[in-house]
Amino acid sequence: MALISIQNLRKTYTIGEVAVQALRGVSLDIHAGEFVSIVGPSGSGKSTFMHMLGCLDRPDAGSYLLDGRDVSTLSRDELARVRNTMIGFVFQSFNLLPRTSALENVELPTLYSPDKLPAAARRAKAMAALKAVGLENRAHHHPNQLSGGQQQRVAIARALMTQPPILLADEPTGNLDTRTSIEVLEIFQQLREERGITVILITHERDIAEFGSRIVNFLDGVIVSDVANTSRRPGGELAPSARIA
Amino acid sequence: MSIAESFVVALKALKKNGLRSCLTLLGITIGVGAVLTMIAVGNGARASIEDQVTAAGMNIITITAGNYQMKGEEQGGGVADHQAAYRRPRFREPGRDVVAFDRAAAPARLRPARYDDADRPAFRLIAHPEDDPMEKHNHPTARERLGDSAAGLGAAATLTLDDARAIRKAIAGVQYVASGVHESARVTRGDRRWFTRLHGTEPDMPRIRRSWSLAHGRFFSDAELNGSRQVIVLGSIVAERLFGAAVDPVGDEVRLWNQPFTIVGVIASNSWATAGVVGDDQFDAIYVPVTTVQTLLNLTKLNTITVTSTSVATTTRVSRDVTKLLRARHGIGEEAPDDFVVRTQASTALGKGINPQIARAIAGNVPGLEQVTLEQLSTTLEKSSRTMTALLASVAAVSLLVGGIGVMNIMLLSVTERTREIGLRMALGARPRDVMLQFLAEAVTLSLAGGVIGIFVGLAASGGVRQLLRWSAVISPAAIAAAIVVAAGVGIFFGLYPARQAARLAPIDALRFE
Ligand SMILES: Nc1ncnc2c1ncn2[C@@H]1O[C@H](COP(=O)(O)OP(=O)(O)O)[C@@H](O)[C@H]1O
Ligand SMILES: [Mg+2]
């Protein structure tokens, strides 16, 4: 059974008289361990789709089964728990708390996790996560004392704190140069290979999408193509469920 | 997220906006400080009024041995039992004479000495005239008056040291008790001699007489009382006559009844307004342990017992209890009159400057007069100072309200400013209640910190009032506890709305907020 199973998802934004159909019937299955790149031009509904996947917003219509559970039936508290335990977010703009050390930023999700860790254990875990992204010697730096690539690595460490099975990244390289972009993407590949984390990467850049094992193409709120990526950059293996939509 | 963690997070957030947080809690600080200071000042006013009233001796009750019962007078019950003896005098010529008199029935030896004038009306008394408590300087010897054989109604010798002990032990609201034997005596030092008033009394006396201060040495002690020691405290006038002004006679000896007495102290007035004068009975007087007087003069009875109540408001109640207790102790039946007189300072004050008998008749004919005087005065003062306290505190409470609105304002601003942070926290798994708790904790931290600093400000301010105005402005522990609770309450009340606003945000809207 698929980790994520989406059927005919719809979302319409209405601003005044104008109704924008951001998603017009999207169906998609994602299996555990896949590295899915979602590409498409700006305004094609990729971010809207990711908000649905991340339980940050509710669709107008359609169903979303996450690990077999119907997300639409969950309460606000249960959704918060799902976001905390199952999903790690990486944003284009990093979204680190300003004037707060890298270490404390990384600790943040554990503050809300159901397994109530003592402060010392949380700190140790955050330190380990920072070490995993190679930033243990920047633990006490504030975001404004870090480069963009370093900030994004802190954000990745934060996303991994609760050991979620899914990593959602919306344009994670949008604010980074090519070299640091590649570093970030290699971390994603490594996570998928070493920990079996399912990575869903949203980008509008074709060559970034090439890091995925599967490439899903959005256009005007619908999926226009869904292909296994054979011309992949080094690091990963072929996705087992790659298929054409 | 636990409550403790919420406060840790709140503290960090507040630290990031240090100056803003400080200014906000300053509002609460001023509010709490002002309320506390105003309550302290108000209570101080009340205490100082009560102080002045007790200093004026309004809480003093004097019990005098013997009674002046008029013929045919029956004992009444009720609140002013001790006044019953003076109730309803017989009026021979109503409208003209206030006090009943019977010249024929009053033999010369029964007439009060001062009014021995044949033209003056004689009061018909069943008492030894020399026992008139209003008469000061012309008593016969103590043995004559206090001899045990003379005990009984109308006679003087009805009070004992055991009565005084019983009053001290059995009656609630009694502050100090001092038994007294009063004499005229000649005290000598070498060839200087002075004829003055002798008071056999107890160590509580200087605490009862609040207008006293010790010019030299000390008052005699409980040990000296119990040991019937020959120690003496001189009034300032006596000390001046025997030793000269500004000489410290402590340790020296004087002779009384041909016995040596060691001087342990000199008492003087603490106010120029009531400075001692010759013949004044307080500073032109000498004080000796009552037990010493009883031993040397071979007495077992007392002239007076002086009692103070802990507050002016309870004086009447205490005096009533004293009457009841003494009647029981003296085995006086329902119908029989008291064999003692209980007076409060108010009834004495009423009679000042008036013929003592007339004074008694007035007091006796206006039931509860002194009760009205004492308790009404006391409660009126109490009421007005309470009103003042409430007024001051409510004005100060307005500043606390303004402080609370300041907290709310800053919290609303903070929620708006940190909408993206709220969205991020929600994306990372914060539940609405976690967000709510975080902002509520910030508001409570602000107002609690403000409140605690406010307590110190209040303590300092009331200390300043004490120093500058010499006014007892004291902040009670209860007021401090209340201030903490109120400060926390203000935080919760004014923090609740902003915190709910934060918690109700949809994660995606918060995250995308600009
Ligand atoms: N909160 C919103 N309110 C109104 N319209 C929105 C909102 N979010 C997205 N849209 C619209 O939905 C469409 C899809 O947007 P989005 O999912 O952000 O596209 P992408 O991420 O692919 O660039 C766009 O036309 C955008 O204008
Ligand atoms: Mg987008």
Tab-separated table of N, CA, C and O in Angstrom, chain B residues 123-174:
chain	number	residue	atom	x	y	z
B	123	PHE	N	-24.841	64.510	99.386
B	123	PHE	CA	-25.314	63.336	98.670
B	123	PHE	C	-25.492	62.240	99.688
B	123	PHE	O	-24.650	62.062	100.559
B	124	ARG	N	-26.599	61.501	99.593
B	124	ARG	CA	-26.783	60.464	100.593
B	124	ARG	C	-26.030	59.217	100.128
B	124	ARG	O	-26.322	58.639	99.100
B	125	LEU	N	-25.070	58.851	100.920
B	125	LEU	CA	-24.162	57.794	100.496
B	125	LEU	C	-24.160	56.650	101.480
B	125	LEU	O	-24.345	56.851	102.658
B	126	ILE	N	-23.961	55.472	100.925
B	126	ILE	CA	-23.708	54.340	101.811
B	126	ILE	C	-22.261	53.987	101.569
B	126	ILE	O	-21.910	52.920	101.093
B	127	ALA	N	-21.409	54.892	101.809
B	127	ALA	CA	-20.014	54.655	101.488
B	127	ALA	C	-19.159	55.531	102.359
B	127	ALA	O	-19.622	56.526	102.911
B	128	HIS	N	-17.950	55.144	102.451
B	128	HIS	CA	-17.001	55.986	103.146
B	128	HIS	C	-16.657	57.144	102.219
B	128	HIS	O	-16.286	56.943	101.078
B	129	PRO	N	-16.799	58.344	102.672
B	129	PRO	CA	-16.591	59.482	101.766
B	129	PRO	C	-15.167	59.542	101.231
B	129	PRO	O	-14.932	60.023	100.128
B	130	GLU	N	-14.240	59.023	101.994
B	130	GLU	CA	-12.855	59.111	101.563
B	130	GLU	C	-12.551	58.183	100.391
B	130	GLU	O	-11.483	58.240	99.805
B	131	ASP	N	-13.499	57.336	100.088
B	131	ASP	CA	-13.242	56.404	98.992
B	131	ASP	C	-13.698	56.959	97.656
B	131	ASP	O	-13.694	56.274	96.654
B	132	ASP	N	-14.124	58.194	97.690
B	132	ASP	CA	-14.510	58.821	96.435
B	132	ASP	C	-13.334	58.755	95.461
B	132	ASP	O	-12.267	59.303	95.695
B	133	PRO	N	-13.502	58.053	94.351
B	133	PRO	CA	-12.371	57.887	93.422
B	133	PRO	C	-11.970	59.195	92.761
B	133	PRO	O	-10.900	59.304	92.193
B	134	MET	N	-12.835	60.184	92.802
B	134	MET	CA	-12.510	61.449	92.170
B	134	MET	C	-11.701	62.343	93.100
B	134	MET	O	-11.166	63.362	92.688
B	135	GLU	N	-11.667	61.957	94.346
B	135	GLU	CA	-10.923	62.749	95.308
B	135	GLU	C	-9.493	62.253	95.339
B	135	GLU	O	-9.241	61.060	95.346
B	136	LYS	N	-8.557	63.169	95.360
B	136	LYS	CA	-7.184	62.731	95.192
B	136	LYS	C	-6.325	62.850	96.452
B	136	LYS	O	-5.556	61.967	96.767
B	137	HIS	N	-6.407	63.936	97.118
B	137	HIS	CA	-5.307	64.237	98.027
B	137	HIS	C	-5.617	64.210	99.514
B	137	HIS	O	-4.765	64.551	100.302
B	138	ASN	N	-6.816	63.822	99.859
B	138	ASN	CA	-7.108	63.948	101.272
B	138	ASN	C	-7.616	62.640	101.892
B	138	ASN	O	-8.554	62.608	102.639
B	139	HIS	N	-6.989	61.558	101.525
B	139	HIS	CA	-7.389	60.276	102.074
B	139	HIS	C	-6.863	60.100	103.491
B	139	HIS	O	-5.798	60.609	103.801
B	140	PRO	N	-7.594	59.336	104.296
B	140	PRO	CA	-6.997	58.926	105.573
B	140	PRO	C	-5.972	57.830	105.319
B	140	PRO	O	-5.700	57.490	104.173
B	141	THR	N	-5.430	57.241	106.312
B	141	THR	CA	-4.386	56.247	106.098
B	141	THR	C	-4.965	55.009	105.442
B	141	THR	O	-6.165	54.727	105.526
B	142	ALA	N	-4.090	54.282	104.821
B	142	ALA	CA	-4.524	53.101	104.102
B	142	ALA	C	-5.105	52.065	105.046
B	142	ALA	O	-6.077	51.389	104.721
B	143	ARG	N	-4.521	51.979	106.225
B	143	ARG	CA	-4.990	50.948	107.159
B	143	ARG	C	-6.462	51.186	107.517
B	143	ARG	O	-7.278	50.287	107.529
B	144	GLU	N	-6.757	52.471	107.723
B	144	GLU	CA	-8.136	52.812	108.042
B	144	GLU	C	-9.080	52.402	106.923
B	144	GLU	O	-10.149	51.861	107.154
B	145	ARG	N	-8.655	52.699	105.729
B	145	ARG	CA	-9.566	52.492	104.613
B	145	ARG	C	-9.571	51.054	104.113
B	145	ARG	O	-10.550	50.552	103.613
B	146	LEU	N	-8.442	50.445	104.202
B	146	LEU	CA	-8.314	49.155	103.555
B	146	LEU	C	-8.310	47.980	104.517
B	146	LEU	O	-8.171	46.850	104.108
B	147	GLY	N	-8.480	48.244	105.798
B	147	GLY	CA	-8.494	47.160	106.772
B	147	GLY	C	-9.486	46.096	106.349
B	147	GLY	O	-10.567	46.393	105.852
B	148	ASP	N	-9.090	44.878	106.519
B	148	ASP	CA	-9.918	43.767	106.048
B	148	ASP	C	-11.316	43.786	106.657
B	148	ASP	O	-12.288	43.356	106.047
B	149	SER	N	-11.395	44.318	107.867
B	149	SER	CA	-12.682	44.321	108.558
B	149	SER	C	-13.701	45.192	107.829
B	149	SER	O	-14.902	45.007	107.963
B	150	ALA	N	-13.207	46.098	107.036
B	150	ALA	CA	-14.102	47.057	106.400
B	150	ALA	C	-14.715	46.551	105.100
B	150	ALA	O	-15.381	47.298	104.411
B	151	ALA	N	-14.458	45.286	104.769
B	151	ALA	CA	-14.938	44.767	103.492
B	151	ALA	C	-16.459	44.783	103.423
B	151	ALA	O	-17.146	44.686	104.422
B	152	GLY	N	-16.990	44.897	102.240
B	152	GLY	CA	-18.436	44.813	102.070
B	152	GLY	C	-18.980	45.958	101.267
B	152	GLY	O	-18.245	46.861	100.864
B	153	LEU	N	-20.276	45.900	101.065
B	153	LEU	CA	-20.927	46.896	100.230
B	153	LEU	C	-20.730	48.283	100.820
B	153	LEU	O	-20.891	48.504	102.002
B	154	GLY	N	-20.387	49.194	99.957
B	154	GLY	CA	-20.244	50.564	100.378
B	154	GLY	C	-18.915	50.825	101.042
B	154	GLY	O	-18.503	51.949	101.178
B	155	ALA	N	-18.246	49.765	101.410
B	155	ALA	CA	-16.934	49.956	102.007
B	155	ALA	C	-15.893	49.881	100.910
B	155	ALA	O	-16.168	49.459	99.802
B	156	ALA	N	-14.699	50.287	101.263
B	156	ALA	CA	-13.679	50.391	100.226
B	156	ALA	C	-13.047	49.058	99.878
B	156	ALA	O	-12.772	48.777	98.726
B	157	ALA	N	-12.823	48.233	100.899
B	157	ALA	CA	-11.914	47.112	100.707
B	157	ALA	C	-12.600	45.914	100.065
B	157	ALA	O	-12.984	44.977	100.722
B	158	THR	N	-12.788	45.996	98.757
B	158	THR	CA	-13.434	44.876	98.082
B	158	THR	C	-12.579	44.249	97.003
B	158	THR	O	-12.887	43.176	96.530
B	159	LEU	N	-11.537	44.927	96.593
B	159	LEU	CA	-10.721	44.391	95.504
B	159	LEU	C	-9.449	43.755	96.053
B	159	LEU	O	-8.863	44.251	96.992
B	160	THR	N	-9.046	42.657	95.430
B	160	THR	CA	-7.825	41.987	95.866
B	160	THR	C	-6.915	41.738	94.674
B	160	THR	O	-7.334	41.862	93.508
B	161	LEU	N	-5.696	41.356	94.979
B	161	LEU	CA	-4.749	41.003	93.915
B	161	LEU	C	-5.264	39.828	93.109
B	161	LEU	O	-5.022	39.726	91.896
B	162	ASP	N	-6.004	38.923	93.777
B	162	ASP	CA	-6.565	37.780	93.061
B	162	ASP	C	-7.608	38.225	92.038
B	162	ASP	O	-7.711	37.642	90.959
B	163	ASP	N	-8.363	39.287	92.374
B	163	ASP	CA	-9.303	39.841	91.397
B	163	ASP	C	-8.543	40.295	90.155
B	163	ASP	O	-8.937	40.020	89.024
B	164	ALA	N	-7.460	41.009	90.384
B	164	ALA	CA	-6.661	41.515	89.266
B	164	ALA	C	-6.138	40.364	88.415
B	164	ALA	O	-6.184	40.409	87.185
B	165	ARG	N	-5.658	39.314	89.082
B	165	ARG	CA	-5.145	38.149	88.347
B	165	ARG	C	-6.246	37.500	87.532
B	165	ARG	O	-6.043	37.099	86.390
B	166	ALA	N	-7.451	37.420	88.142
B	166	ALA	CA	-8.571	36.789	87.449
B	166	ALA	C	-8.938	37.580	86.201
B	166	ALA	O	-9.201	37.006	85.143
B	167	ILE	N	-8.923	38.900	86.312
B	167	ILE	CA	-9.251	39.742	85.153
B	167	ILE	C	-8.238	39.495	84.042
B	167	ILE	O	-8.573	39.298	82.887
B	168	ARG	N	-6.977	39.454	84.431
B	168	ARG	CA	-5.908	39.236	83.456
B	168	ARG	C	-6.100	37.890	82.744
B	168	ARG	O	-5.928	37.785	81.537
B	169	LYS	N	-6.490	36.888	83.534
B	169	LYS	CA	-6.548	35.536	82.968
B	169	LYS	C	-7.835	35.247	82.213
B	169	LYS	O	-7.813	34.632	81.155
B	170	ALA	N	-8.973	35.696	82.761
B	170	ALA	CA	-10.256	35.167	82.292
B	170	ALA	C	-10.917	36.032	81.227
B	170	ALA	O	-11.812	35.566	80.550
B	171	ILE	N	-10.499	37.267	81.054
B	171	ILE	CA	-11.253	38.140	80.149
B	171	ILE	C	-10.480	38.354	78.855
B	171	ILE	O	-9.326	38.758	78.849
B	172	ALA	N	-11.172	38.072	77.741
B	172	ALA	CA	-10.561	38.236	76.422
B	172	ALA	C	-10.521	39.717	76.082
B	172	ALA	O	-11.423	40.471	76.462
B	173	GLY	N	-9.482	40.127	75.389
B	173	GLY	CA	-9.394	41.515	74.955
B	173	GLY	C	-8.771	42.430	75.984
B	173	GLY	O	-8.715	43.636	75.801
B	174	VAL	N	-8.276	41.829	77.081
B	174	VAL	CA	-7.586	42.635	78.083
B	174	VAL	C	-6.125	42.748	77.680
B	174	VAL	O	-5.489	41.768	77.328
